[in-house]
Short mmCIF file of C-alpha atoms in Angstrom, two decimals:
data_model
loop_
_atom_site.label_atom_id
_atom_site.label_comp_id
_atom_site.label_asym_id
_atom_site.label_seq_id
_atom_site.Cartn_x
_atom_site.Cartn_y
_atom_site.Cartn_z
CA UNK A 18 84.06 109.25 82.82
CA UNK A 19 84.28 112.47 82.08
CA UNK A 20 84.88 115.69 84.14
CA UNK A 21 84.40 119.56 83.22
CA UNK A 22 84.40 122.78 85.06
CA UNK A 23 80.62 124.38 85.27
CA UNK A 24 79.27 127.76 84.33
CA UNK A 25 78.45 128.07 88.10
CA UNK A 26 82.09 127.48 89.24
CA UNK A 27 82.00 123.72 89.92
CA UNK A 28 82.74 120.76 88.49
CA UNK A 29 80.59 117.95 86.83
CA UNK A 30 81.49 114.61 86.49
CA UNK A 31 79.60 112.29 83.90
CA UNK A 32 79.72 108.42 85.17
CA UNK A 33 78.68 106.35 81.86
CA UNK A 34 78.36 102.97 83.79
CA UNK A 35 78.16 100.99 86.71
CA UNK A 36 81.73 100.66 86.98
CA UNK A 37 82.07 104.18 86.81
CA UNK A 38 79.96 104.31 89.85
CA UNK A 39 82.04 102.06 91.79
CA UNK A 40 85.03 103.77 90.90
CA UNK A 41 83.57 106.93 92.87
CA UNK A 42 82.34 104.70 95.35
CA UNK A 43 85.71 103.68 95.74
CA UNK A 44 86.76 106.96 97.20
CA UNK A 45 85.11 106.34 100.41
CA UNK A 46 86.44 102.69 100.59
CA UNK A 47 89.97 103.66 99.68
CA UNK A 48 89.81 106.17 102.62
CA UNK A 49 88.59 104.58 105.46
CA UNK A 50 90.65 101.08 104.22
CA UNK A 51 93.86 101.78 106.03
CA UNK A 52 94.43 100.43 109.46
CA UNK A 53 95.46 103.74 111.40
CA UNK A 54 93.31 106.16 110.87
CA UNK A 55 94.44 109.60 109.54
CA UNK A 56 93.58 111.93 112.53
CA UNK A 57 95.86 109.62 115.02
CA UNK A 58 98.81 109.55 111.91
CA UNK A 59 98.57 113.54 111.91
CA UNK A 60 98.35 113.72 115.82
CA UNK A 61 101.75 111.41 116.11
CA UNK A 62 103.63 114.11 114.81
CA UNK A 63 103.31 115.93 117.59
CA UNK A 64 106.18 115.81 120.24
CA UNK A 65 106.13 114.92 123.88
CA UNK A 66 107.54 118.41 124.42
CA UNK A 67 105.10 120.16 122.43
CA UNK A 68 102.22 118.21 124.07
CA UNK A 69 101.76 115.09 122.41
CA UNK A 70 99.44 114.07 125.22
CA UNK A 71 97.41 116.81 124.90
CA UNK A 72 97.02 116.69 121.28
CA UNK A 73 95.87 113.31 121.22
CA UNK A 74 92.92 114.10 123.89
CA UNK A 75 91.69 117.13 122.82
CA UNK A 76 92.91 118.04 118.97
CA UNK A 77 92.80 114.56 117.28
CA UNK A 78 89.16 113.58 118.29
CA UNK A 79 87.87 116.89 116.54
CA UNK A 80 89.85 116.21 113.49
CA UNK A 81 88.58 112.54 113.19
CA UNK A 82 85.17 114.00 113.66
CA UNK A 83 85.79 116.38 110.38
CA UNK A 84 87.49 113.79 108.24
CA UNK A 85 84.49 111.60 109.20
CA UNK A 86 82.20 114.23 108.63
CA UNK A 87 83.48 114.95 105.20
CA UNK A 88 83.58 111.37 103.69
CA UNK A 89 80.10 111.21 105.05
CA UNK A 90 78.87 114.29 102.98
CA UNK A 91 80.74 112.60 99.65
CA UNK A 92 79.48 109.09 100.31
CA UNK A 93 76.15 110.84 100.95
CA UNK A 94 76.55 112.70 97.65
CA UNK A 95 77.73 109.94 95.60
CA UNK A 96 74.74 107.61 96.55
CA UNK A 97 71.82 110.00 95.93
CA UNK A 98 73.89 110.62 92.27
CA UNK A 99 73.68 107.04 92.12
CA UNK A 100 70.09 106.70 92.82
CA UNK A 101 69.02 109.54 90.64
CA UNK A 102 70.87 107.77 87.81
CA UNK A 103 69.46 104.32 88.40
CA UNK A 104 73.21 103.23 88.66
CA UNK A 105 73.73 103.71 84.91
CA UNK A 106 74.79 106.84 82.84
CA UNK A 107 74.56 110.31 84.91
CA UNK A 108 75.71 113.23 86.51
CA UNK A 109 77.79 114.38 89.53
CA UNK A 110 77.95 117.53 90.89
CA UNK A 111 80.56 118.86 92.75
CA UNK A 112 79.72 122.60 93.36
CA UNK A 113 82.00 125.34 94.65
CA UNK A 114 80.79 125.44 98.33
CA UNK A 115 81.02 121.85 98.46
CA UNK A 116 84.63 121.36 97.33
CA UNK A 117 86.51 121.59 100.35
CA UNK A 118 84.94 118.02 101.70
CA UNK A 119 85.47 116.53 98.48
CA UNK A 120 88.90 117.45 97.97
CA UNK A 121 89.58 116.33 101.48
CA UNK A 122 87.76 112.71 100.80
CA UNK A 123 89.84 112.42 97.80
CA UNK A 124 92.96 113.28 99.87
CA UNK A 125 92.25 111.13 102.67
CA UNK A 126 91.75 107.98 99.93
CA UNK A 127 95.39 108.71 98.40
CA UNK A 128 96.98 109.23 102.14
CA UNK A 129 95.61 105.47 103.15
CA UNK A 130 96.78 104.54 99.57
CA UNK A 131 99.91 105.60 99.79
CA UNK A 132 99.91 104.50 103.73
CA UNK A 133 99.08 101.17 102.62
CA UNK A 134 101.34 100.93 99.11
CA UNK A 135 104.24 103.22 100.09
CA UNK A 136 104.64 104.24 96.06
CA UNK A 137 106.40 107.34 97.01
CA UNK A 138 106.33 110.38 93.77
CA UNK A 139 104.36 109.00 91.27
CA UNK A 140 107.08 110.25 88.32
CA UNK A 141 109.03 107.53 89.23
CA UNK A 142 106.47 105.19 89.28
CA UNK A 143 105.95 102.39 86.45
CA UNK A 144 102.62 100.80 86.71
CA UNK A 145 103.72 98.07 84.01
CA UNK A 146 106.28 97.05 87.17
CA UNK A 147 103.47 96.47 89.97
CA UNK A 148 101.67 93.77 91.13
CA UNK A 149 98.01 93.82 90.02
CA UNK A 150 96.79 94.84 93.60
CA UNK A 151 99.16 97.35 93.86
CA UNK A 152 98.58 98.45 90.11
CA UNK A 153 95.18 98.89 91.30
CA UNK A 154 95.66 100.89 94.31
CA UNK A 155 97.89 103.65 91.88
CA UNK A 156 95.35 103.82 89.61
CA UNK A 157 93.06 104.97 91.89
CA UNK A 158 95.43 106.94 93.41
CA UNK A 159 96.30 108.65 90.26
CA UNK A 160 92.45 109.09 89.33
CA UNK A 161 91.62 110.63 92.42
CA UNK A 162 94.52 112.80 91.90
CA UNK A 163 93.51 113.98 88.73
CA UNK A 164 90.04 115.17 90.33
CA UNK A 165 91.93 117.27 92.56
CA UNK A 166 93.81 118.47 90.40
CA UNK A 167 90.89 119.78 88.25
CA UNK A 168 89.00 121.12 91.54
CA UNK A 169 92.23 123.20 92.73
CA UNK A 170 92.61 124.45 89.28
CA UNK A 171 88.90 125.14 88.20
CA UNK A 172 87.12 125.46 91.93
CA UNK A 173 89.21 126.20 94.58
CA UNK A 174 91.15 129.26 93.14
CA UNK O 10 113.54 125.56 172.90
CA UNK O 11 113.15 129.68 171.65
CA UNK O 12 110.56 129.95 169.32
CA UNK O 13 111.16 130.05 165.34
CA UNK O 14 110.17 132.51 162.64
CA UNK O 15 109.64 131.66 159.08
CA UNK O 16 110.86 134.04 156.56
CA UNK O 17 109.49 133.87 153.17
CA UNK O 18 111.25 135.69 150.26
CA UNK O 19 109.62 136.23 146.91
CA UNK O 20 111.64 136.90 143.72
CA UNK O 21 110.01 138.08 140.76
CA UNK O 22 111.63 137.77 137.83
CA UNK O 23 110.20 138.30 133.80
CA UNK O 24 111.54 136.37 131.24
CA UNK O 25 110.26 136.11 127.13
CA UNK O 26 108.11 133.38 126.44
CA UNK O 27 109.85 131.25 124.18
CA UNK O 28 108.95 130.94 120.69
CA UNK O 29 107.24 127.84 118.94
CA UNK O 30 107.67 127.05 115.23
CA UNK O 31 105.06 125.78 113.35
CA UNK O 32 106.30 123.20 110.49
CA UNK O 33 104.67 121.68 107.46
CA UNK O 34 106.78 118.43 106.27
CA UNK O 35 106.76 117.09 102.75
CA UNK O 36 104.02 113.96 101.90
CA UNK O 37 104.03 112.02 98.61
CA UNK O 38 100.51 113.04 98.07
CA UNK O 39 99.60 116.38 98.72
CA UNK O 40 99.19 118.64 94.97
CA UNK O 41 101.95 121.47 95.53
CA UNK O 42 99.22 123.79 94.32
CA UNK O 43 96.79 122.55 97.33
CA UNK O 44 99.94 123.33 99.73
CA UNK O 45 100.18 126.95 98.86
CA UNK O 46 96.30 127.04 98.43
CA UNK O 47 96.37 126.38 101.98
CA UNK O 48 99.44 128.15 103.33
CA UNK O 49 97.39 131.64 101.77
CA UNK O 50 94.37 130.95 103.31
CA UNK O 51 95.69 130.02 106.97
CA UNK O 52 98.32 132.54 107.07
CA UNK O 53 97.14 135.26 104.53
CA UNK O 54 100.30 135.32 103.13
CA UNK O 55 100.82 136.76 99.15
CA UNK O 56 100.69 134.00 96.82
CA UNK O 57 104.51 134.52 95.93
CA UNK O 58 105.06 134.12 99.91
CA UNK O 59 102.84 130.94 100.17
CA UNK O 60 104.64 129.40 97.13
CA UNK O 61 108.68 130.12 98.36
CA UNK O 62 107.56 128.21 101.62
CA UNK O 63 105.63 125.26 99.31
CA UNK O 64 108.84 124.77 97.48
CA UNK O 65 111.13 124.67 101.21
CA UNK O 66 108.87 121.82 102.11
CA UNK O 67 109.30 120.17 98.57
CA UNK O 68 113.15 120.47 98.53
CA UNK O 69 113.99 120.48 101.74
CA UNK O 70 111.59 117.70 103.29
CA UNK O 71 109.89 120.78 105.92
CA UNK O 72 109.23 124.29 105.95
CA UNK O 73 108.96 126.58 109.27
CA UNK O 74 105.71 128.54 107.97
CA UNK O 75 105.21 130.44 111.03
CA UNK O 76 106.98 131.74 114.20
CA UNK O 77 105.69 133.25 117.60
CA UNK O 78 103.60 132.47 120.84
CA UNK O 79 102.34 129.16 121.46
CA UNK O 80 98.78 129.29 121.85
CA UNK O 81 98.48 130.55 118.04
CA UNK O 82 101.07 128.12 117.33
CA UNK O 83 99.19 125.66 118.61
CA UNK O 84 95.95 127.08 116.67
CA UNK O 85 97.78 127.09 113.57
CA UNK O 86 99.06 123.60 113.63
CA UNK O 87 95.83 122.37 114.25
CA UNK O 88 94.47 124.44 111.39
CA UNK O 89 96.96 122.65 108.83
CA UNK O 90 96.35 119.33 110.05
CA UNK O 91 92.64 119.86 109.42
CA UNK O 92 93.85 120.63 105.89
CA UNK O 93 95.56 117.03 105.93
CA UNK O 94 99.26 118.75 105.85
CA UNK O 95 101.87 117.00 107.73
CA UNK O 96 102.56 119.54 110.56
CA UNK O 97 104.18 119.78 113.71
CA UNK O 98 105.13 122.11 116.68
CA UNK O 99 108.87 122.53 118.28
CA UNK O 100 110.09 125.07 119.89
CA UNK O 101 111.78 127.89 117.94
CA UNK O 102 115.64 127.17 118.17
#
């Protein structure tokens, strides 16, 4: 898989085979894979004094809907790219207009992986010490983080 | 039994509204550049100020990024959470 900035200010990701598409599909699977959803985890940071019950009732549902909309948009873009490439080599385009949903989806996936495996700061992690399942999670998280860095550096700034 | 009158007295006092603080907490996932970008975007801070606040989050585990009226503090907290930053709301001490 290759990723590069485009002249229009977006990012192009070239999948080289079906496995690459599977890696991109896993963004959505990982983001949805955590037992407690992100909106509730964020809402849980609001204390009783600050109005936790109202936050849970009025704000968390909006957050949840927003996060799900972003995942749906990114999932549809991935499936469309796979269809157009006939699941073989082909490009996936992330335009400047779509960058925030993409960044969000990747972040949701990384947050869910962290919630599941508790890796902590990645610089202290040696993948060789991990079980195969944890290593796979760690590598996916690193891949998503690398795409996020490219988006941040070349598209969002 | 003699009738009784009820006297009602109203005291009016004025007190300053307690300020609230919007606090961003550290987490091992959000990229430092992203945290800086979101703080700039939401509060309109320049990059230098946003980067200082981001480094406070990174080094001290949390940073007060804004203080003021409750309603606006709630709005900012919601915006930061929508950008997936771990954010809480506390009465300013």
